[in-house]
Each structure stands twice: as C-alpha cells, then as structure tokens.
mmCIF file of C-alpha atoms in Angstrom:
data_model
loop_
_atom_site.group_PDB
_atom_site.id
_atom_site.type_symbol
_atom_site.label_atom_id
_atom_site.label_comp_id
_atom_site.label_asym_id
_atom_site.label_seq_id
_atom_site.Cartn_x
_atom_site.Cartn_y
_atom_site.Cartn_z
ATOM 1 C CA MET A 149 65.901 92.815 75.015
ATOM 2 C CA ALA A 150 69.681 92.796 75.408
ATOM 3 C CA SER A 151 71.587 93.408 78.657
ATOM 4 C CA VAL A 152 72.636 97.003 79.216
ATOM 5 C CA PHE A 153 75.841 95.182 80.376
ATOM 6 C CA ALA A 154 76.209 93.153 76.981
ATOM 7 C CA SER A 155 79.162 95.078 75.815
ATOM 8 C CA ILE A 156 81.017 93.947 78.963
ATOM 9 C CA VAL A 157 84.393 91.964 78.149
ATOM 10 C CA GLN A 158 85.486 88.899 79.966
ATOM 11 C CA ALA A 159 88.196 89.771 82.089
ATOM 12 C CA PRO A 160 91.392 87.528 82.451
ATOM 13 C CA GLU A 161 92.100 85.134 85.106
ATOM 14 C CA ASP A 162 94.305 87.032 88.008
ATOM 15 C CA PRO A 163 97.801 85.736 87.249
ATOM 16 C CA ILE A 164 98.343 84.638 90.621
ATOM 17 C CA LEU A 165 94.881 83.257 91.399
ATOM 18 C CA GLY A 166 94.505 82.146 87.928
ATOM 19 C CA VAL A 167 97.115 78.981 88.630
ATOM 20 C CA THR A 168 94.966 77.699 91.278
ATOM 21 C CA VAL A 169 92.011 77.874 88.916
ATOM 22 C CA ALA A 170 93.882 75.993 86.226
ATOM 23 C CA TYR A 171 95.429 73.420 88.935
ATOM 24 C CA ASN A 172 91.975 72.692 89.806
ATOM 25 C CA LYS A 173 90.874 71.690 86.603
ATOM 26 C CA ASP A 174 93.820 68.888 85.943
ATOM 27 C CA SER A 175 92.927 65.450 86.850
ATOM 28 C CA SER A 176 96.557 64.233 87.282
ATOM 29 C CA PRO A 177 97.222 62.063 90.048
ATOM 30 C CA ILE A 178 100.732 64.043 90.300
ATOM 31 C CA LYS A 179 99.757 67.488 89.781
ATOM 32 C CA LEU A 180 101.552 69.985 92.217
ATOM 33 C CA ASN A 181 100.496 73.578 93.052
ATOM 34 C CA LEU A 182 103.124 75.909 93.510
ATOM 35 C CA GLY A 183 101.329 79.055 92.560
ATOM 36 C CA VAL A 184 99.227 79.610 95.667
ATOM 37 C CA GLY A 185 100.781 81.950 98.691
ATOM 38 C CA ALA A 186 99.656 80.075 101.390
ATOM 39 C CA TYR A 187 101.459 77.523 103.779
ATOM 40 C CA ARG A 188 100.864 73.468 103.361
ATOM 41 C CA THR A 189 101.929 70.813 105.461
ATOM 42 C CA GLU A 190 104.461 68.205 104.845
ATOM 43 C CA GLU A 191 101.166 66.050 103.930
ATOM 44 C CA GLY A 192 100.011 68.922 101.640
ATOM 45 C CA LYS A 193 97.225 70.177 103.474
ATOM 46 C CA PRO A 194 96.556 73.650 104.558
ATOM 47 C CA LEU A 195 97.416 74.116 108.362
ATOM 48 C CA VAL A 196 95.369 75.557 111.276
ATOM 49 C CA LEU A 197 97.700 76.558 113.884
ATOM 50 C CA ASN A 198 96.855 74.846 117.321
ATOM 51 C CA VAL A 199 97.259 78.146 119.060
ATOM 52 C CA VAL A 200 94.824 79.648 116.857
ATOM 53 C CA ARG A 201 92.288 76.629 117.666
ATOM 54 C CA LYS A 202 92.811 77.398 121.434
ATOM 55 C CA ALA A 203 92.487 81.070 121.035
ATOM 56 C CA GLU A 204 89.057 80.342 119.072
ATOM 57 C CA GLN A 205 87.906 78.184 121.422
ATOM 58 C CA LEU A 206 88.316 80.732 124.224
ATOM 59 C CA LEU A 207 86.502 83.231 122.090
ATOM 60 C CA VAL A 208 83.587 80.705 121.592
ATOM 61 C CA ASN A 209 83.414 79.698 125.029
ATOM 62 C CA ASP A 210 83.382 83.198 126.183
ATOM 63 C CA LEU A 211 79.357 83.957 126.193
ATOM 64 C CA SER A 212 79.728 87.668 127.369
ATOM 65 C CA ARG A 213 81.217 88.225 123.581
ATOM 66 C CA VAL A 214 78.861 89.640 121.213
ATOM 67 C CA LYS A 215 78.572 90.562 117.739
ATOM 68 C CA GLU A 216 78.206 94.245 117.705
ATOM 69 C CA TYR A 217 79.946 96.441 115.175
ATOM 70 C CA LEU A 218 83.792 97.530 116.129
ATOM 71 C CA PRO A 219 84.725 100.986 116.086
ATOM 72 C CA ILE A 220 85.784 102.481 112.696
ATOM 73 C CA LEU A 221 89.568 101.814 113.394
ATOM 74 C CA GLY A 222 88.716 98.360 114.580
ATOM 75 C CA LEU A 223 89.688 96.250 117.751
ATOM 76 C CA ALA A 224 91.334 98.847 119.928
ATOM 77 C CA GLU A 225 93.444 96.106 121.932
ATOM 78 C CA PHE A 226 94.404 94.347 118.406
ATOM 79 C CA ASN A 227 95.616 97.850 117.136
ATOM 80 C CA LYS A 228 98.080 98.464 120.104
ATOM 81 C CA LEU A 229 99.336 94.782 120.028
ATOM 82 C CA SER A 230 100.087 94.792 116.246
ATOM 83 C CA ALA A 231 101.867 98.429 116.854
ATOM 84 C CA LYS A 232 104.024 96.676 119.435
ATOM 85 C CA LEU A 233 104.688 93.567 117.491
ATOM 86 C CA ILE A 234 106.162 95.300 114.391
ATOM 87 C CA LEU A 235 107.802 98.343 116.084
ATOM 88 C CA GLY A 236 108.901 96.495 119.417
ATOM 89 C CA ASP A 237 107.920 96.365 123.187
ATOM 90 C CA ASP A 238 110.064 99.310 123.870
ATOM 91 C CA SER A 239 109.560 101.571 120.681
ATOM 92 C CA PRO A 240 109.834 105.063 121.471
ATOM 93 C CA ALA A 241 107.126 105.940 118.918
ATOM 94 C CA ILE A 242 104.614 103.952 120.768
ATOM 95 C CA GLN A 243 105.647 105.276 124.284
ATOM 96 C CA GLU A 244 105.322 108.790 122.712
ATOM 97 C CA ASN A 245 101.903 108.097 121.364
ATOM 98 C CA ARG A 246 103.202 108.895 117.659
ATOM 99 C CA VAL A 247 101.530 105.765 115.872
ATOM 100 C CA ALA A 248 97.933 105.950 114.445
ATOM 101 C CA THR A 249 96.827 102.257 113.704
ATOM 102 C CA ALA A 250 93.957 100.964 112.015
ATOM 103 C CA GLN A 251 92.450 97.330 111.633
ATOM 104 C CA CYS A 252 92.249 96.874 108.195
ATOM 105 C CA LEU A 253 91.496 93.971 105.817
ATOM 106 C CA SER A 254 94.738 92.077 105.852
ATOM 107 C CA GLY A 255 97.646 93.233 103.995
ATOM 108 C CA THR A 256 95.856 94.270 100.594
ATOM 109 C CA GLY A 257 93.391 96.426 102.751
ATOM 110 C CA SER A 258 96.094 97.747 104.729
ATOM 111 C CA LEU A 259 97.763 98.774 101.560
ATOM 112 C CA ARG A 260 94.658 100.198 100.039
ATOM 113 C CA VAL A 261 93.740 102.491 103.281
ATOM 114 C CA GLY A 262 97.155 103.711 103.413
ATOM 115 C CA ALA A 263 97.210 104.627 99.926
ATOM 116 C CA GLU A 264 93.773 106.276 99.870
ATOM 117 C CA PHE A 265 95.063 108.552 102.772
ATOM 118 C CA LEU A 266 98.187 109.408 100.864
ATOM 119 C CA ALA A 267 96.237 110.317 97.651
ATOM 120 C CA LYS A 268 93.891 112.656 99.764
ATOM 121 C CA HIS A 269 96.678 113.979 101.922
ATOM 122 C CA TYR A 270 100.174 113.727 100.834
ATOM 123 C CA HIS A 271 101.749 116.394 98.630
ATOM 124 C CA GLU A 272 103.594 113.591 96.363
ATOM 125 C CA ARG A 273 101.300 111.323 94.385
ATOM 126 C CA THR A 274 104.064 109.200 93.145
ATOM 127 C CA ILE A 275 104.926 105.761 94.786
ATOM 128 C CA TYR A 276 108.110 103.803 93.546
ATOM 129 C CA ILE A 277 107.530 99.957 93.753
ATOM 130 C CA PRO A 278 110.477 97.559 93.326
ATOM 131 C CA LEU A 279 110.900 95.685 89.956
ATOM 132 C CA PRO A 280 109.660 93.003 90.392
ATOM 133 C CA THR A 281 107.015 93.072 93.217
ATOM 134 C CA TRP A 282 103.603 91.279 94.173
ATOM 135 C CA GLY A 283 101.329 91.634 91.449
ATOM 136 C CA ASN A 284 98.435 93.505 93.093
ATOM 137 C CA HIS A 285 100.728 96.174 94.649
ATOM 138 C CA PRO A 286 100.646 98.378 91.185
ATOM 139 C CA LYS A 287 96.805 97.453 91.014
ATOM 140 C CA VAL A 288 96.175 98.660 94.656
ATOM 141 C CA PHE A 289 98.421 102.086 94.498
ATOM 142 C CA THR A 290 96.782 102.810 90.968
ATOM 143 C CA MET A 291 93.309 102.234 91.890
ATOM 144 C CA ALA A 292 93.825 104.570 95.083
ATOM 145 C CA GLY A 293 94.870 107.409 92.596
ATOM 146 C CA LEU A 294 98.672 107.223 93.152
ATOM 147 C CA SER A 295 100.886 107.281 90.011
ATOM 148 C CA VAL A 296 103.057 104.185 90.098
ATOM 149 C CA LYS A 297 106.929 104.006 89.037
ATOM 150 C CA THR A 298 109.433 101.130 89.423
ATOM 151 C CA TYR A 299 113.113 101.248 90.992
ATOM 152 C CA ARG A 300 115.534 98.281 90.051
ATOM 153 C CA TYR A 301 115.433 95.364 92.616
ATOM 154 C CA TYR A 302 116.148 92.163 91.329
ATOM 155 C CA ASP A 303 119.062 91.373 89.169
ATOM 156 C CA PRO A 304 118.465 88.346 86.943
ATOM 157 C CA THR A 305 122.196 87.619 86.180
ATOM 158 C CA THR A 306 122.977 86.731 89.840
ATOM 159 C CA ARG A 307 119.191 85.990 90.851
ATOM 160 C CA GLY A 308 120.086 88.130 93.756
ATOM 161 C CA LEU A 309 119.648 92.157 94.415
ATOM 162 C CA ASP A 310 120.534 94.487 92.349
ATOM 163 C CA PHE A 311 121.573 97.065 94.986
ATOM 164 C CA GLN A 312 123.535 99.686 92.833
ATOM 165 C CA GLY A 313 120.696 99.807 90.526
ATOM 166 C CA LEU A 314 118.309 100.404 93.945
ATOM 167 C CA LEU A 315 120.543 103.183 95.195
ATOM 168 C CA GLU A 316 120.547 104.805 91.679
ATOM 169 C CA ASP A 317 116.954 104.751 90.926
ATOM 170 C CA LEU A 318 115.930 105.823 94.487
ATOM 171 C CA GLY A 319 118.798 108.481 94.277
ATOM 172 C CA ALA A 320 117.037 109.953 91.144
ATOM 173 C CA ALA A 321 113.750 109.925 92.671
ATOM 174 C CA PRO A 322 111.998 113.353 93.105
ATOM 175 C CA ALA A 323 112.213 114.587 96.938
ATOM 176 C CA GLY A 324 109.118 113.455 99.022
ATOM 177 C CA ALA A 325 108.472 110.484 96.776
ATOM 178 C CA ILE A 326 106.677 107.639 98.651
ATOM 179 C CA VAL A 327 108.486 104.241 98.402
ATOM 180 C CA LEU A 328 107.481 100.903 98.756
ATOM 181 C CA LEU A 329 109.879 98.639 100.956
ATOM 182 C CA HIS A 330 109.148 94.719 101.790
ATOM 183 C CA ALA A 331 110.076 94.273 105.316
ATOM 184 C CA CYS A 332 111.006 90.824 104.730
ATOM 185 C CA ALA A 333 111.046 88.165 102.502
ATOM 186 C CA HIS A 334 110.298 90.147 99.261
ATOM 187 C CA ASN A 335 107.564 88.800 96.827
ATOM 188 C CA PRO A 336 108.099 87.107 94.516
ATOM 189 C CA THR A 337 112.221 86.982 94.679
ATOM 190 C CA GLY A 338 112.774 85.927 98.223
ATOM 191 C CA VAL A 339 115.956 88.488 97.977
ATOM 192 C CA ASP A 340 115.993 90.940 100.738
ATOM 193 C CA PRO A 341 118.877 93.424 101.560
ATOM 194 C CA THR A 342 121.538 92.797 104.164
ATOM 195 C CA VAL A 343 121.187 94.900 107.520
ATOM 196 C CA GLU A 344 123.896 97.247 106.092
ATOM 197 C CA GLN A 345 122.328 97.560 102.824
ATOM 198 C CA TRP A 346 119.128 98.494 104.537
ATOM 199 C CA GLU A 347 121.051 101.021 106.487
ATOM 200 C CA GLN A 348 122.058 102.406 103.251
ATOM 201 C CA ILE A 349 118.877 102.557 101.824
ATOM 202 C CA ARG A 350 117.528 104.106 105.075
ATOM 203 C CA GLN A 351 120.269 106.889 105.048
ATOM 204 C CA LEU A 352 119.474 107.523 100.988
ATOM 205 C CA MET A 353 115.781 107.786 101.760
ATOM 206 C CA ARG A 354 116.078 110.273 104.731
ATOM 207 C CA SER A 355 118.427 112.613 103.148
ATOM 208 C CA LYS A 356 116.279 112.853 100.164
ATOM 209 C CA GLY A 357 112.918 112.919 102.346
ATOM 210 C CA LEU A 358 111.482 110.137 100.621
ATOM 211 C CA LEU A 359 108.611 108.542 102.527
ATOM 212 C CA PRO A 360 108.834 104.740 103.476
ATOM 213 C CA PHE A 361 105.540 102.573 103.173
ATOM 214 C CA PHE A 362 106.394 98.914 104.338
ATOM 215 C CA ASP A 363 104.597 95.930 103.451
ATOM 216 C CA SER A 364 104.639 93.526 106.263
ATOM 217 C CA ALA A 365 103.247 90.432 105.271
ATOM 218 C CA TYR A 366 105.667 87.869 106.492
ATOM 219 C CA GLN A 367 107.213 88.915 109.811
ATOM 220 C CA GLY A 368 108.341 85.834 111.738
ATOM 221 C CA PHE A 369 107.743 83.606 108.709
ATOM 222 C CA ALA A 370 110.945 84.437 106.897
ATOM 223 C CA SER A 371 113.596 83.795 109.283
ATOM 224 C CA GLY A 372 111.529 82.244 111.928
ATOM 225 C CA SER A 373 111.958 85.110 114.441
ATOM 226 C CA LEU A 374 109.696 88.244 114.990
ATOM 227 C CA ASP A 375 112.293 90.583 115.802
ATOM 228 C CA THR A 376 114.751 89.511 113.109
ATOM 229 C CA ASP A 377 112.039 90.138 110.334
ATOM 230 C CA ALA A 378 111.102 93.675 111.747
ATOM 231 C CA GLN A 379 114.570 94.874 111.971
ATOM 232 C CA PRO A 380 114.362 97.002 108.759
ATOM 233 C CA VAL A 381 111.299 98.711 109.656
ATOM 234 C CA ARG A 382 112.653 99.611 113.425
ATOM 235 C CA MET A 383 115.740 100.794 111.872
ATOM 236 C CA PHE A 384 113.529 103.416 110.031
ATOM 237 C CA VAL A 385 111.191 104.116 113.016
ATOM 238 C CA ALA A 386 114.517 104.380 115.380
ATOM 239 C CA ASP A 387 115.515 107.636 113.442
ATOM 240 C CA GLY A 388 112.474 109.600 114.506
ATOM 241 C CA GLY A 389 111.412 109.785 110.880
ATOM 242 C CA GLU A 390 107.728 108.979 109.354
ATOM 243 C CA CYS A 391 106.757 105.789 107.742
ATOM 244 C CA PHE A 392 103.616 103.734 106.817
ATOM 245 C CA ILE A 393 103.536 99.936 107.743
ATOM 246 C CA ALA A 394 100.972 97.480 106.183
ATOM 247 C CA GLN A 395 100.804 94.286 108.343
ATOM 248 C CA SER A 396 99.182 90.914 107.463
ATOM 249 C CA TYR A 397 98.433 87.920 109.895
ATOM 250 C CA ALA A 398 97.641 85.799 106.838
ATOM 251 C CA LYS A 399 100.624 84.271 106.806
ATOM 252 C CA ASN A 400 102.340 84.151 110.282
ATOM 253 C CA MET A 401 99.056 83.297 112.079
ATOM 254 C CA GLY A 402 97.764 81.232 109.136
ATOM 255 C CA LEU A 403 94.491 83.696 109.381
ATOM 256 C CA TYR A 404 94.238 83.783 105.558
ATOM 257 C CA GLY A 405 90.666 83.851 105.185
ATOM 258 C CA GLU A 406 89.870 85.818 108.194
ATOM 259 C CA ARG A 407 91.249 88.929 106.396
ATOM 260 C CA VAL A 408 93.533 89.995 109.599
ATOM 261 C CA GLY A 409 95.906 93.141 109.322
ATOM 262 C CA ALA A 410 96.574 96.649 110.394
ATOM 263 C CA LEU A 411 97.853 99.956 108.983
ATOM 264 C CA SER A 412 100.077 101.674 111.174
ATOM 265 C CA ILE A 413 101.368 105.260 110.514
ATOM 266 C CA VAL A 414 104.457 106.430 112.457
ATOM 267 C CA CYS A 415 104.239 110.301 113.009
ATOM 268 C CA LYS A 416 106.866 112.860 114.370
ATOM 269 C CA ALA A 417 104.305 114.179 117.070
ATOM 270 C CA ALA A 418 101.549 112.761 119.283
ATOM 271 C CA ASP A 419 99.253 115.674 117.918
ATOM 272 C CA VAL A 420 99.682 114.814 114.223
ATOM 273 C CA ALA A 421 99.220 111.156 114.904
ATOM 274 C CA SER A 422 96.171 112.211 116.699
ATOM 275 C CA ARG A 423 94.764 114.161 113.496
ATOM 276 C CA VAL A 424 96.078 111.406 111.271
ATOM 277 C CA GLU A 425 93.894 108.957 112.785
ATOM 278 C CA SER A 426 90.726 111.135 112.539
ATOM 279 C CA GLN A 427 91.423 111.704 109.007
ATOM 280 C CA LEU A 428 92.138 107.765 108.834
ATOM 281 C CA LYS A 429 88.307 107.258 109.996
ATOM 282 C CA LEU A 430 87.228 109.123 107.100
ATOM 283 C CA VAL A 431 89.030 107.296 104.547
ATOM 284 C CA ILE A 432 87.826 103.909 105.938
ATOM 285 C CA ARG A 433 83.852 104.736 106.704
ATOM 286 C CA PRO A 434 82.784 105.120 102.905
ATOM 287 C CA MET A 435 84.818 101.995 102.066
ATOM 288 C CA TYR A 436 83.567 99.365 104.499
ATOM 289 C CA SER A 437 82.461 101.461 107.503
ATOM 290 C CA ASN A 438 84.311 98.986 110.261
ATOM 291 C CA PRO A 439 86.209 95.523 109.984
ATOM 292 C CA PRO A 440 85.404 92.248 110.847
ATOM 293 C CA ILE A 441 85.619 91.252 114.628
ATOM 294 C CA HIS A 442 86.519 87.574 114.801
ATOM 295 C CA GLY A 443 90.060 87.407 113.343
ATOM 296 C CA ALA A 444 91.201 90.476 115.143
ATOM 297 C CA SER A 445 90.257 89.074 118.217
ATOM 298 C CA ILE A 446 92.081 85.575 117.828
ATOM 299 C CA ALA A 447 95.375 87.904 116.792
ATOM 300 C CA ALA A 448 94.618 89.812 120.023
ATOM 301 C CA THR A 449 94.157 86.811 122.308
ATOM 302 C CA ILE A 450 97.365 85.199 121.319
ATOM 303 C CA LEU A 451 99.551 88.313 121.296
ATOM 304 C CA LYS A 452 97.987 89.379 124.753
ATOM 305 C CA ASN A 453 98.691 86.169 126.711
ATOM 306 C CA SER A 454 102.157 85.365 127.215
ATOM 307 C CA ASP A 455 102.007 81.417 127.138
ATOM 308 C CA MET A 456 99.835 81.521 123.785
ATOM 309 C CA TYR A 457 102.385 84.281 122.259
ATOM 310 C CA ASN A 458 105.413 81.826 123.087
ATOM 311 C CA GLU A 459 103.498 78.865 121.848
ATOM 312 C CA TRP A 460 102.917 80.838 118.676
ATOM 313 C CA LYS A 461 106.577 81.587 118.264
ATOM 314 C CA VAL A 462 107.215 77.811 118.225
ATOM 315 C CA GLU A 463 104.773 76.673 115.614
ATOM 316 C CA LEU A 464 105.590 80.052 113.450
ATOM 317 C CA LYS A 465 109.492 78.969 113.788
ATOM 318 C CA ALA A 466 108.237 75.202 112.576
ATOM 319 C CA MET A 467 106.585 76.769 109.514
ATOM 320 C CA ALA A 468 109.715 78.709 108.706
ATOM 321 C CA ASP A 469 112.077 76.023 109.232
ATOM 322 C CA ARG A 470 109.917 73.538 107.183
ATOM 323 C CA ILE A 471 110.431 76.141 104.327
ATOM 324 C CA ILE A 472 114.016 76.534 104.608
ATOM 325 C CA SER A 473 114.347 72.581 104.825
ATOM 326 C CA MET A 474 112.238 72.331 101.383
ATOM 327 C CA ARG A 475 114.960 74.914 99.912
ATOM 328 C CA LYS A 476 118.022 72.489 100.776
ATOM 329 C CA GLN A 477 116.084 69.470 99.870
ATOM 330 C CA LEU A 478 115.414 71.051 96.100
ATOM 331 C CA PHE A 479 118.822 72.610 95.950
ATOM 332 C CA ASP A 480 120.098 69.175 96.875
ATOM 333 C CA ALA A 481 118.018 67.483 94.345
ATOM 334 C CA LEU A 482 118.986 69.569 91.521
ATOM 335 C CA THR A 483 122.765 69.427 92.424
ATOM 336 C CA ALA A 484 122.666 65.907 92.570
ATOM 337 C CA LYS A 485 121.282 65.420 89.132
ATOM 338 C CA GLY A 486 123.854 67.819 87.686
ATOM 339 C CA THR A 487 121.074 70.312 86.463
ATOM 340 C CA PRO A 488 122.998 73.166 84.335
ATOM 341 C CA GLY A 489 123.438 76.073 85.812
ATOM 342 C CA ASP A 490 123.936 77.581 89.543
ATOM 343 C CA TRP A 491 120.834 76.743 92.012
ATOM 344 C CA SER A 492 122.533 78.291 94.892
ATOM 345 C CA HIS A 493 120.120 81.113 94.787
ATOM 346 C CA ILE A 494 117.402 78.744 96.278
ATOM 347 C CA ILE A 495 119.219 78.285 99.387
ATOM 348 C CA LYS A 496 120.083 82.251 99.271
ATOM 349 C CA GLN A 497 116.486 83.593 98.964
ATOM 350 C CA ILE A 498 114.487 83.837 102.017
ATOM 351 C CA GLY A 499 110.697 83.258 102.856
ATOM 352 C CA MET A 500 107.595 81.700 101.166
ATOM 353 C CA PHE A 501 108.892 82.065 97.571
ATOM 354 C CA THR A 502 111.993 81.321 95.307
ATOM 355 C CA PHE A 503 112.363 83.249 92.078
ATOM 356 C CA THR A 504 113.941 80.038 90.177
ATOM 357 C CA GLY A 505 115.022 81.931 86.874
ATOM 358 C CA LEU A 506 112.816 79.789 84.953
ATOM 359 C CA ASN A 507 111.345 81.647 81.836
ATOM 360 C CA SER A 508 107.738 81.285 80.828
ATOM 361 C CA ASP A 509 108.075 78.685 77.896
ATOM 362 C CA GLN A 510 110.139 76.497 80.725
ATOM 363 C CA VAL A 511 107.143 76.977 83.241
ATOM 364 C CA ALA A 512 104.709 76.059 80.372
ATOM 365 C CA PHE A 513 106.692 72.822 79.602
ATOM 366 C CA MET A 514 106.701 71.817 83.335
ATOM 367 C CA THR A 515 102.800 72.540 83.478
ATOM 368 C CA LYS A 516 102.191 70.388 80.124
ATOM 369 C CA GLU A 517 104.453 67.747 80.828
ATOM 370 C CA TYR A 518 104.761 67.317 84.813
ATOM 371 C CA HIS A 519 101.482 68.855 85.703
ATOM 372 C CA ILE A 520 103.219 71.680 87.818
ATOM 373 C CA TYR A 521 101.605 74.769 88.359
ATOM 374 C CA MET A 522 103.407 78.294 89.133
ATOM 375 C CA THR A 523 102.943 81.849 87.896
ATOM 376 C CA SER A 524 104.622 82.301 84.475
ATOM 377 C CA ASP A 525 107.540 84.505 85.717
ATOM 378 C CA GLY A 526 109.024 81.329 87.557
ATOM 379 C CA ARG A 527 107.748 81.977 90.980
ATOM 380 C CA ILE A 528 107.212 78.680 93.253
ATOM 381 C CA SER A 529 105.867 78.481 96.497
ATOM 382 C CA MET A 530 108.503 76.931 98.597
ATOM 383 C CA ALA A 531 105.400 76.237 101.264
ATOM 384 C CA GLY A 532 103.567 74.070 98.711
ATOM 385 C CA LEU A 533 106.600 71.454 98.488
ATOM 386 C CA SER A 534 107.079 68.588 100.591
ATOM 387 C CA SER A 535 109.814 65.887 100.918
ATOM 388 C CA SER A 536 107.678 63.441 98.809
ATOM 389 C CA THR A 537 107.090 66.163 95.726
ATOM 390 C CA VAL A 538 110.711 67.682 95.883
ATOM 391 C CA PRO A 539 111.861 64.794 93.449
ATOM 392 C CA HIS A 540 109.068 65.246 90.862
ATOM 393 C CA LEU A 541 109.933 69.230 90.982
ATOM 394 C CA ALA A 542 113.703 68.612 90.571
ATOM 395 C CA ASP A 543 112.763 66.123 87.678
ATOM 396 C CA ALA A 544 110.634 68.791 86.005
ATOM 397 C CA ILE A 545 113.161 71.705 86.389
ATOM 398 C CA HIS A 546 115.871 69.441 85.187
ATOM 399 C CA ALA A 547 113.950 68.332 81.997
ATOM 400 C CA ALA A 548 112.721 71.975 81.388
ATOM 401 C CA VAL A 549 116.384 73.216 81.535
ATOM 402 C CA THR A 550 118.284 70.695 79.675
ATOM 403 C CA ARG A 551 115.444 70.877 77.020
ATOM 404 C CA SER A 552 116.124 74.420 76.443
ATOM 405 C CA CYS A 553 120.115 74.272 76.667
#
C-alpha cells in the first residue's frame, strides 16, 4: 500500500545552507566555503572563545546547578543583562521598567516570537523588509501571519545604500506599518546607514508612526565596539517611542549551536510592558514551552562578571578586526591584479558579509572552475577567508570578471 505521504514533493535545498551541502560533496583540496555565516580562524577552523570555555567550565564545576525547566520567558538574569547590553547601562527604558524581554531561540526564534506577537496583538499586519535582506526574514514573517512588503535599500550601481529610495518607500508606507531594520552589519550587503542617515530614518518613522523591529545579530561583531553597533537601536529608544529588538549571541559569542537570543519589546509605560510580557508567555508556551538553559547560562556568566566581560570584548574585537583585515587584503589583491571595476565597496562595507556585485553566472563559474562556494547573489562571508585563501579568491574573481567583460 502506498504511503499517505506519497504525493509530497522533494523540497529544494535552503539557498544558504545548501551551499554548505554542495561544498561538502566536493572532493577538491582547494575548495573554499564562503557561504556559511559563521566565523572561522585564520586556519579556517570554527572558533570557541576562551571566555566561553571558561564560563562553561564554571557552570560544569558548580554542582548546585540542576537541569530543571526554565520559566516560559527564560533565564531572568540573562534577560536583564541582554536588555542592558543592547540598550545601554543607563537606559531610561530599563530604569523605568518599560522593557519586556524573553529569552528565545537565537535571532530566528526572537524574530518569530515577535512576529507571532504582532500578528496577534498589533493593528497593522504589514511588515516592510529591506531589499535585499537575509533569506529567512520573509519566511519567518510570512509563517507568523504577517504580510511582507519591501523597501529599497541596496543600490547595485554604487554597491552602497539607496538612501533616497529607502526614504521614499518608508514615506509611502501606511501609518503604523512595521519596519524591519538591521541594527548593524546589514546581511547580505554589509551596507549600513551613517549615524546622520539613521537620524533621518528615525525622524521619518516616528512622524509616520511606523513601528521599528530591529534585528541585532552582530552587536560588537561589525565595528568591534558593542556600543557603536548598538547606536541605531539606542537612538530609537532615546526618543521614548516603542520598538522591538531581536538579539542573537550566535556571532558575537560564537554560540551558534546553543541557540541563544532574546526578544525585547520597549514600551511607553511600565504597566504596558507588564501586560506585553504576560501575552508573550501565551505566544511561547504552545510554541516550545520554555527555552534551553545551557547557552543562556554561558552568556549570563560572561555578561555579569566584569573580568570575563572585558575578556569577551577583547576576543570580540579580535574577530571583528580579522574580518576588516580580510576586506583590506582582498581589495589589495584585486587592485594589484588590475581586476576591472571599482572594488572599494569591499572595504566600505562592514560585518561578516560582502555583497561582491558578482552575478549568478560568475558565481557558478567560480564554483565550477575554482571550487569556491557562495550564495548565487554574490554574497561572500569574509569570516570564511584567510590570508592563505585570499589569492585563490582574487584569482577566481578576476577570471570571472574578465571572462564576462
């Protein structure tokens, strides 16, 4: 008898995670994976931060620790410290108890919980996301029941920000619409607004009553400074208005597989925050009941201990600095080769990813001829590069560009 599921069709590979699947099947010794959004050392290996190992050891050695369920909203200490990390030590919103925070399953889970909450409790069901954005964003918001529209963000001709287009599209959005903003290190383009541009975006959004939903996946990982990377979020919170913030510790603490994140909702008043928090529990309980304890305990241990916190900041800056150095090395290599075109966007963009400007045909050529794997939109993970692999990548880009000139 045939399976009741016989009619199910084979789903396509995830466009980002599928890159790694293809890479793993390649037996070439020179293969290079620039698709994965995870930090690698100069030797191309995954990195566990020393401070994370220390925190983990402390937890393991503490025999009073148990494996009981956390509350629905997670580890209270972690939630407090996470809100403080993104909003600042002296945030009036925290002091006035206007922030409702839930520990969630990394950035994706934080986005999903926030989206589910909005679909249930907010009057406007449309969310505007930048074009382009992380491939999972439209899926997360659509699955939660929101209607997804886009606003202009990236200008392929300058390989920079289409600021005028952004202002026009947000200006035309209906009052009250939700707007997804990348707090820093925009994925996939690496193009961020300046502080002055952020201020214009804030003024426009507040004048139209648009609701900001920040995705903060790279705090400290972009510039090397936790405070600098949080500045756009803090600008929106400083005006007393409301906003949503999804945080992830995957990149900045290297806790990818621990799924450590938080959703903070900044409200206008403490009593509102209290009611919002009560409704967040009703979103989370039937979804996954409560979050895992281990990764959040690692993060909280680091955030609450001043010595460990400072050690983390040093290790975090070292990761950010290595990525910045890879940008310079790749730019210098392409310049030395005389590769046609302007490649200055490589050093102007920030964070883990560079939007190279390569098209899907050029990407396919580089994969076939040079065994270099990346997403078809030409996004490369700078964190996957090393001094020893930059020349190989520069050769491949040069060949791909001159071949199609």
